[in-house]
XYZ file of C-alpha atoms in Angstrom:
591
model
C 68.904 102.786 26.369
C 72.681 102.715 26.628
C 75.806 101.875 24.668
C 76.437 103.068 21.130
C 72.675 103.209 20.510
C 72.544 106.581 22.252
C 74.428 108.051 19.288
C 71.446 107.312 17.045
C 69.115 109.068 19.486
C 71.353 112.125 19.643
C 71.663 112.305 15.859
C 67.880 112.016 15.550
C 66.933 114.603 18.164
C 69.353 117.372 17.139
C 67.474 118.326 13.918
C 64.211 118.524 15.900
C 65.708 120.861 18.482
C 67.507 123.006 15.893
C 64.363 123.433 13.770
C 62.280 124.199 16.844
C 64.776 126.762 18.124
C 64.996 128.377 14.689
C 61.204 128.765 14.541
C 61.124 130.191 18.048
C 63.855 132.681 17.135
C 61.684 134.101 14.359
C 59.034 135.049 16.930
C 61.494 137.233 18.879
C 61.668 140.887 17.936
C 65.115 141.987 16.778
C 65.148 144.989 19.114
C 66.447 145.565 22.627
C 67.025 142.401 24.619
C 65.564 140.402 21.760
C 68.792 140.848 19.780
C 70.749 139.146 22.544
C 68.268 136.265 22.693
C 68.321 135.755 18.931
C 72.143 135.652 18.840
C 72.261 133.216 21.742
C 69.798 130.879 20.021
C 71.822 131.121 16.799
C 74.956 130.137 18.739
C 73.257 127.099 20.251
C 71.839 126.011 16.887
C 75.283 126.299 15.303
C 76.871 124.380 18.191
C 74.251 121.640 17.958
C 74.816 121.317 14.218
C 78.596 121.110 14.677
C 78.120 118.568 17.437
C 75.945 116.416 15.203
C 78.520 116.569 12.405
C 81.340 115.566 14.778
C 79.294 112.657 16.105
C 78.364 111.514 12.615
C 81.962 111.653 11.356
C 83.178 109.776 14.420
C 80.467 107.165 13.956
C 81.260 106.793 10.242
C 84.930 106.285 11.081
C 84.146 103.593 13.649
C 81.665 101.803 11.390
C 84.076 101.808 8.461
C 86.996 100.536 10.549
C 84.717 97.895 12.054
C 83.810 96.607 8.596
C 80.189 97.826 8.709
C 78.200 99.636 6.050
C 77.884 103.407 6.401
C 74.280 104.724 6.049
C 73.618 107.871 4.053
C 73.901 111.169 5.898
C 70.156 111.871 5.775
C 69.083 108.394 6.937
C 68.732 108.883 10.706
C 66.275 106.021 11.128
C 68.644 103.692 9.288
C 71.517 104.562 11.572
C 69.376 103.937 14.660
C 68.390 100.515 13.307
C 71.999 99.648 12.513
C 73.278 100.638 15.958
C 70.576 98.536 17.595
C 71.761 95.470 15.666
C 73.788 93.065 17.814
C 76.178 92.192 14.963
C 77.043 95.858 14.492
C 77.682 96.351 18.196
C 79.870 93.245 18.323
C 81.902 94.408 15.325
C 82.473 97.788 16.968
C 83.472 96.159 20.247
C 85.990 93.991 18.405
C 87.479 97.057 16.725
C 87.571 99.333 19.772
C 88.763 96.680 22.202
C 89.604 98.245 25.561
C 88.491 101.659 24.253
C 84.863 100.572 23.801
C 83.752 101.431 27.340
C 85.580 104.763 27.203
C 83.881 105.864 24.010
C 80.468 104.637 25.133
C 80.930 106.663 28.315
C 81.647 109.772 26.231
C 78.531 109.173 24.128
C 76.394 108.709 27.234
C 77.824 111.941 28.635
C 76.631 113.682 25.459
C 73.183 112.222 25.995
C 73.140 113.620 29.532
C 73.931 117.086 28.183
C 71.069 116.874 25.691
C 68.682 115.539 28.313
C 69.590 118.463 30.537
C 68.851 120.795 27.653
C 65.535 119.130 26.825
C 64.252 119.622 30.379
C 64.485 123.355 29.692
C 62.316 123.127 26.583
C 58.703 122.881 27.759
C 55.921 121.291 25.687
C 58.395 120.096 23.068
C 55.923 117.777 21.340
C 52.116 117.563 21.491
C 51.861 114.290 23.400
C 54.629 115.064 25.908
C 54.373 118.104 28.123
C 57.852 117.831 29.639
C 60.170 114.912 29.050
C 63.897 114.310 29.195
C 63.818 110.937 27.441
C 65.161 111.384 23.924
C 63.618 108.131 22.679
C 60.165 109.226 23.913
C 60.498 112.589 22.194
C 61.448 110.984 18.902
C 58.601 108.465 19.070
C 56.004 111.074 19.980
C 57.125 113.316 17.163
C 56.726 110.452 14.673
C 53.150 109.874 15.876
C 52.225 113.545 15.695
C 49.825 114.265 12.830
C 51.442 117.574 12.007
C 54.966 116.268 12.361
C 57.816 118.714 12.620
C 55.675 121.726 11.730
C 53.635 121.084 14.872
C 56.847 120.872 16.888
C 58.026 124.212 15.540
C 54.728 125.844 16.382
C 54.611 124.594 19.983
C 58.204 124.982 21.128
C 58.797 127.523 23.899
C 61.824 128.217 26.050
C 61.620 128.468 29.830
C 65.256 128.923 30.786
C 67.508 131.907 31.345
C 69.921 133.233 28.770
C 72.887 132.687 31.140
C 72.013 129.010 31.413
C 71.801 128.942 27.636
C 75.421 130.112 27.375
C 76.507 127.427 29.841
C 74.907 124.755 27.674
C 76.795 126.051 24.639
C 80.072 125.808 26.545
C 79.313 122.271 27.740
C 78.590 121.183 24.188
C 81.829 122.746 22.953
C 83.836 120.886 25.609
C 82.053 117.665 24.724
C 82.987 118.129 21.066
C 86.630 118.639 22.027
C 86.564 115.482 24.143
C 85.142 113.364 21.333
C 87.660 114.829 18.913
C 90.535 113.867 21.217
C 89.154 110.366 21.643
C 88.747 109.927 17.905
C 92.337 110.969 17.217
C 93.725 108.844 20.042
C 91.845 105.739 18.925
C 92.995 106.262 15.360
C 96.614 106.773 16.407
C 96.422 103.743 18.689
C 95.382 101.461 15.818
C 98.104 102.934 13.633
C 100.568 102.275 16.446
C 99.416 98.656 16.679
C 99.817 98.173 12.931
C 103.150 99.947 12.605
C 106.501 99.069 14.072
C 107.724 101.266 16.933
C 110.151 104.011 16.008
C 113.886 103.514 16.332
C 113.834 106.141 19.043
C 111.320 104.180 21.123
C 113.243 100.928 20.656
C 116.500 102.510 21.750
C 114.898 104.086 24.798
C 113.134 100.843 25.746
C 116.433 98.947 25.598
C 118.159 101.512 27.816
C 115.340 101.487 30.368
C 115.314 97.684 30.313
C 118.996 97.640 31.283
C 118.425 100.126 34.083
C 115.604 97.928 35.367
C 117.998 94.967 35.469
C 120.559 97.068 37.334
C 117.890 98.120 39.851
C 117.057 94.466 40.423
C 120.738 93.592 40.872
C 121.120 96.502 43.270
C 118.349 95.198 45.486
C 119.844 91.704 45.582
C 123.303 93.078 46.373
C 121.985 95.194 49.254
C 119.881 92.319 50.515
C 123.002 90.289 51.286
C 125.055 93.029 52.939
C 123.445 93.905 56.277
C 124.777 93.135 59.727
C 122.878 91.092 62.291
C 123.188 93.067 65.534
C 123.757 96.650 64.379
C 120.209 98.053 64.012
C 116.636 96.850 64.321
C 115.940 97.753 60.703
C 117.537 99.480 57.753
C 115.879 101.763 55.230
C 117.231 102.523 51.783
C 115.805 105.488 49.897
C 116.226 105.279 46.121
C 115.978 108.730 44.557
C 113.856 108.943 41.409
C 116.123 110.618 38.896
C 116.408 110.713 35.133
C 119.215 108.301 34.307
C 118.583 107.996 30.572
C 119.227 110.465 27.761
C 118.067 108.290 24.893
C 115.657 111.007 23.752
C 118.509 113.310 22.800
C 119.396 116.367 24.822
C 117.189 116.408 27.934
C 115.102 119.444 28.875
C 117.082 122.230 30.540
C 115.283 121.657 33.805
C 116.200 117.971 33.878
C 119.767 118.642 32.772
C 120.294 121.140 35.588
C 118.612 119.089 38.280
C 120.211 115.747 37.534
C 123.786 115.124 38.553
C 123.463 111.387 38.079
C 126.062 109.962 35.698
C 125.306 106.995 33.524
C 124.556 103.675 35.149
C 124.352 105.001 38.672
C 121.785 105.220 41.437
C 121.638 107.691 44.297
C 120.728 106.114 47.626
C 120.210 107.281 51.186
C 120.954 104.652 53.840
C 119.057 105.350 57.051
C 118.078 103.805 60.371
C 115.859 104.998 63.206
C 117.006 108.574 63.855
C 116.133 108.167 67.538
C 118.521 105.227 67.952
C 121.860 105.980 69.697
C 123.881 104.584 66.772
C 121.663 106.010 64.054
C 122.815 105.979 60.450
C 122.182 108.522 57.679
C 124.380 108.282 54.624
C 123.811 109.483 51.070
C 125.938 107.975 48.345
C 126.139 107.200 44.675
C 126.097 103.545 43.649
C 127.915 103.198 40.332
C 127.473 100.268 37.984
C 130.925 98.871 37.192
C 132.266 95.866 35.362
C 129.809 96.090 32.447
C 131.148 95.820 28.923
C 130.762 98.493 26.268
C 127.793 96.811 24.634
C 125.962 96.675 27.937
C 126.371 100.396 28.527
C 126.200 101.684 24.987
C 122.598 102.901 25.270
C 123.234 105.170 28.237
C 125.059 108.380 28.971
C 128.810 108.641 29.277
C 130.175 108.705 32.839
C 131.115 112.344 32.353
C 127.543 113.416 31.612
C 126.919 114.621 35.158
C 126.730 118.307 35.978
C 127.825 120.107 39.127
C 125.335 118.125 41.158
C 123.361 118.649 44.323
C 126.301 120.165 46.186
C 126.467 123.019 43.688
C 122.745 123.905 43.862
C 121.153 126.249 46.350
C 118.811 123.728 47.914
C 117.414 124.218 51.391
C 117.129 120.487 52.063
C 120.669 119.154 51.963
C 122.758 116.171 52.958
C 126.503 116.256 53.638
C 127.980 114.475 50.621
C 131.057 115.168 48.514
C 130.781 116.102 44.875
C 129.905 112.934 42.970
C 132.654 111.358 40.901
C 132.816 107.758 39.721
C 135.446 105.731 41.602
C 138.626 105.150 39.640
C 139.155 101.789 41.248
C 137.223 99.770 43.777
C 139.212 99.392 46.958
C 137.386 96.582 48.702
C 134.290 94.453 48.742
C 131.726 95.435 51.375
C 130.176 92.665 53.419
C 128.510 94.808 56.107
C 127.142 98.153 54.912
C 126.667 99.695 58.358
C 130.160 98.738 59.526
C 131.735 100.043 56.320
C 129.951 103.408 56.595
C 130.883 103.696 60.276
C 134.532 102.841 59.654
C 134.803 105.412 56.874
C 133.144 108.045 59.042
C 135.571 107.369 61.907
C 138.456 107.975 59.511
C 136.912 111.213 58.179
C 136.122 109.547 54.889
C 132.974 109.390 52.810
C 132.055 106.008 51.349
C 130.908 105.769 47.727
C 129.513 102.458 46.513
C 129.802 100.424 43.344
C 127.689 97.542 42.073
C 129.779 94.890 40.368
C 128.722 92.558 37.606
C 128.393 89.601 39.988
C 125.910 91.485 42.214
C 128.408 92.450 44.871
C 128.743 95.778 46.651
C 132.179 97.399 46.761
C 133.301 100.741 48.124
C 135.632 103.656 47.511
C 136.497 106.245 50.182
C 136.761 109.980 49.618
C 138.381 112.418 52.031
C 135.801 114.511 53.874
C 137.904 117.575 53.143
C 136.120 117.656 49.801
C 132.810 118.252 51.592
C 131.329 121.685 51.017
C 129.606 123.630 53.837
C 125.875 122.985 53.682
C 122.936 124.812 55.235
C 121.119 122.021 57.045
C 120.489 118.315 57.305
C 116.907 117.149 56.739
C 116.026 113.651 57.835
C 112.250 113.882 57.866
C 110.147 112.717 54.945
C 106.730 113.611 53.599
C 104.673 111.554 51.103
C 103.381 113.067 47.892
C 99.868 112.323 49.141
C 100.305 114.866 51.961
C 101.216 117.565 49.431
C 98.106 116.769 47.398
C 95.675 117.201 50.284
C 93.440 120.300 49.971
C 94.649 123.020 52.318
C 97.965 121.276 52.971
C 100.400 123.570 54.769
C 103.459 121.423 54.066
C 105.980 123.893 52.686
C 107.718 123.221 49.410
C 111.077 124.125 47.955
C 112.623 123.296 44.619
C 110.941 123.337 41.269
C 110.802 127.079 40.949
C 113.041 128.631 43.558
C 112.037 131.219 46.081
C 111.708 131.022 49.811
C 109.449 128.414 51.372
C 106.025 129.558 52.515
C 104.051 128.554 55.592
C 100.835 128.447 53.579
C 99.681 126.030 50.916
C 101.439 126.722 47.621
C 100.482 125.259 44.270
C 103.123 123.482 42.226
C 104.503 125.406 39.297
C 104.005 123.899 35.827
C 107.751 123.186 35.696
C 107.571 121.221 38.939
C 104.588 119.197 37.744
C 106.262 118.295 34.469
C 109.595 117.399 36.071
C 107.842 115.237 38.652
C 105.612 113.539 36.061
C 108.569 112.921 33.784
C 110.848 111.392 36.432
C 108.063 109.222 37.876
C 107.067 107.890 34.450
C 110.676 107.166 33.510
C 111.262 105.387 36.822
C 108.054 103.398 36.347
C 109.903 101.364 33.719
C 113.294 101.569 35.414
C 111.807 100.024 38.563
C 109.096 97.964 36.851
C 108.382 94.644 38.525
C 111.173 95.101 41.078
C 110.817 95.299 44.876
C 111.617 99.025 44.709
C 108.157 99.717 43.252
C 106.294 97.312 45.556
C 103.433 97.328 46.316
C 102.821 100.053 43.734
C 104.052 103.411 42.492
C 101.542 105.882 43.943
C 101.152 109.078 45.964
C 101.489 107.140 49.227
C 104.809 105.484 48.353
C 106.548 108.417 46.614
C 108.127 110.676 49.233
C 110.319 113.761 49.582
C 112.956 114.959 52.022
C 111.462 117.526 54.347
C 112.362 119.740 57.262
C 109.999 121.999 59.273
C 112.163 125.047 58.591
C 112.933 124.502 54.929
C 109.968 122.539 53.588
C 109.830 119.662 51.116
C 112.278 119.448 48.235
C 110.153 118.491 45.237
C 113.238 117.892 43.096
C 114.258 114.844 45.141
C 111.454 112.302 45.082
C 112.320 108.809 46.276
C 111.003 105.322 47.009
C 111.909 103.469 50.219
C 112.644 99.863 51.102
C 113.141 98.376 54.551
C 115.617 95.618 55.351
C 115.679 93.805 58.662
C 118.883 92.791 60.473
C 118.428 89.255 59.116
C 116.289 89.834 56.009
C 115.158 86.291 55.389
C 112.417 86.330 52.753
C 112.016 90.109 52.808
C 111.562 90.303 49.079
C 114.070 87.734 47.815
C 113.843 83.986 47.683
C 116.374 81.583 49.136
C 117.818 81.121 45.656
C 118.624 84.826 45.470
C 116.019 85.821 42.905
C 113.636 88.736 43.232
C 110.082 88.025 44.379
C 107.788 89.820 41.935
C 105.043 92.160 43.164
C 101.537 90.795 42.779
C 100.016 93.869 41.073
C 98.933 92.928 37.508
C 100.366 94.933 34.640
C 97.042 96.516 33.643
C 96.408 97.664 37.212
C 99.936 99.071 37.508
C 99.365 101.137 34.353
C 96.047 102.462 35.653
C 97.694 103.448 38.940
C 100.384 105.314 36.990
C 97.705 107.176 35.029
C 95.902 108.057 38.266
C 99.166 109.323 39.748
C 99.762 111.582 36.733
C 96.219 112.962 37.099
C 96.785 113.589 40.811
C 99.961 115.528 40.036
C 98.225 117.579 37.337
C 95.232 118.482 39.518
C 97.241 118.590 42.792
C 94.710 116.480 44.654
C 94.013 112.789 45.143
C 91.491 110.647 43.301
C 89.617 109.980 46.541
C 89.289 113.725 47.150
C 88.065 114.387 43.621
C 85.673 111.409 43.727
C 85.011 110.503 47.390
C 84.442 106.759 47.815
C 81.825 105.048 49.917
C 83.343 104.891 53.395
C 81.911 101.421 53.965
C 83.685 99.724 51.047
C 87.040 99.788 49.332
C 87.076 100.690 45.667
C 87.752 97.881 43.231
C 90.189 98.227 40.348
C 87.362 98.771 37.843
C 85.805 101.463 40.042
C 89.132 103.313 40.340
C 89.607 103.022 36.584
C 86.103 104.376 35.950
C 86.701 107.337 38.267
C 90.019 108.012 36.529
C 88.319 108.165 33.113
C 85.653 110.506 34.485
C 88.344 112.716 36.001
C 90.321 112.799 32.759
C 87.243 113.989 30.857
C 86.197 116.637 33.381
C 85.499 120.078 31.987
C 87.769 121.814 34.506
C 91.538 122.050 34.016
C 91.790 119.541 31.172
C 95.426 118.352 30.747
C 97.258 119.639 27.702
C 97.234 117.314 24.698
C 100.496 115.391 25.198
C 99.915 115.018 28.937
C 96.339 113.933 28.213
C 97.624 111.425 25.657
C 100.062 109.870 28.146
C 97.388 109.555 30.850
C 94.826 108.145 28.416
C 97.153 105.403 27.184
C 97.919 104.392 30.779
C 94.314 104.259 31.992
C 92.889 102.645 28.854
C 95.695 100.099 28.670
C 96.129 100.738 24.951
C 99.912 100.362 25.258
C 99.261 96.649 25.803
C 97.263 96.235 22.581
C 100.452 95.678 20.578
C 100.835 92.319 22.313
C 98.643 89.435 21.191
C 97.090 87.544 24.079
C 97.764 88.478 27.692
C 100.759 90.860 27.893
C 103.534 90.157 30.367
C 105.856 92.437 32.286
C 108.903 91.356 30.292
C 107.491 91.622 26.768
C 109.746 94.096 24.934
C 106.859 95.066 22.628
C 105.057 96.460 25.661
C 108.172 98.408 26.684
C 108.531 99.890 23.212
C 104.840 100.786 23.091
C 105.081 102.413 26.525
C 108.022 104.523 25.379
C 106.276 105.493 22.132
C 102.909 106.405 23.663
C 103.704 107.699 27.150
C 107.346 108.525 27.836
C 108.222 110.236 24.549
C 105.097 112.504 24.581
C 105.800 113.546 28.178
C 109.422 114.248 27.339
C 108.411 116.250 24.273
C 106.024 118.362 26.331
C 108.487 118.858 29.193
C 110.999 120.443 26.800
C 108.724 123.479 26.497
C 109.218 124.334 30.173
C 112.404 126.257 30.870
C 113.858 126.526 34.381
C 113.735 129.693 36.410
C 116.893 131.731 36.291
């Protein structure tokens, strides 16, 4: 038996077990070790009773919201009959939508806990010596001539007290899980019925504009590469918080971000082994936009001292970032422009114009500050999440790098989760996030001596010398990635789980080596991981991950949601980005 019907079995078997345990407790002497046994049995009976109440309240809530009749509290047989009815199940499926499988999985997990407990209770009913099937136990008890009194007389326990305590803890965790699910489902339906907050709408509009700028940036770069300069060109787009629509950002984000409004930080690079190699970090400012177009973002003076003023061990020679007062010239060949500026002891800062053109402004290199080192190696996030990884880390907590594996600090996790989630929308459905935003495609600057700088995550794109069809069509539009919206959300939720647990999904749930996991299999593993007893994410982090994996942020859209539906953007901000931002404010940076 599976599905919601297992709830009826659990509700029916709990009174039998509680009564049997209570009768057995009375046979134990209240002296010596017997006192400990009696208290342990009392704890389990109380936990079972609380568990039954939580299940019953959750079931009543679902039945009522589904438009079904609620049986009386003492009518266990009636509730089992109702849950077995196909009309009732269909009504609940219609109400729960995409959450149905999640909740059924939680119920079935409860059944597994009870089955595990029943195997430790020998000779539970007269006609069954040892059985773990709840339905068989219930049926046999009904057929027993003496009924429950016979059950109470025959029950005996064959397990250790320590195992008993473990069962109590498992039941407590299961109650907490069901409570979270109940509140999330309730809030999700309220969210679908209510209009998004003004805060979420404002943030969604600002992120939408940044997404359009990111798309324009790609198209502008696509047209500005030479033919015979290098075999290929790589552009690293740093994942930074460019929006302050949530009010004052957390201290950590405010200190780490030196990115003014409407600007991207890029690193232009070629093969470092080539004789004419290129490595150039620069701001790309958005210019030529009217006041209405930029009204939802920060002011250009919002930047702080910037990367040059921080004591980072992974550094690039760049001047202090300031928006160009005026654009000197249009750039038609990026490599040639960077080389010419370098030959004249100038640093080139870029600007993206309204007509998708790249222009440049040169700054005297005398403004450069002495820096410790230049790191041109990169390391993917996936390498940092491998068990036993010895990739050193800097940033996100200070201190000297270590040659041994070091866990991320909570501040680092939250900053990384926040910037990745914000950039998920900023880069949504653009070539920058192709093929997907995941641990393999998110990278960090790294050097063997100084380690990986976790404060400077980036995504990379490669451009050939003649980039025909490398992500843009002949008409100059952006070719959209093929990953469906629901799958992209699930991958984001998986990425947040991987950051929280500091390991990959495949390490936590090893796949069959012979086959590649399907989307539904990855989603199922992600749900199982989210509900694990160990290291459960805090509530707001859990909420953000749940909404991504379940796809509930798409429920506000009737029919099949699309990438460009503003209702989805607003729902994403309300359910995922705002909770993560709210939680990240509680983490203060190290002094």
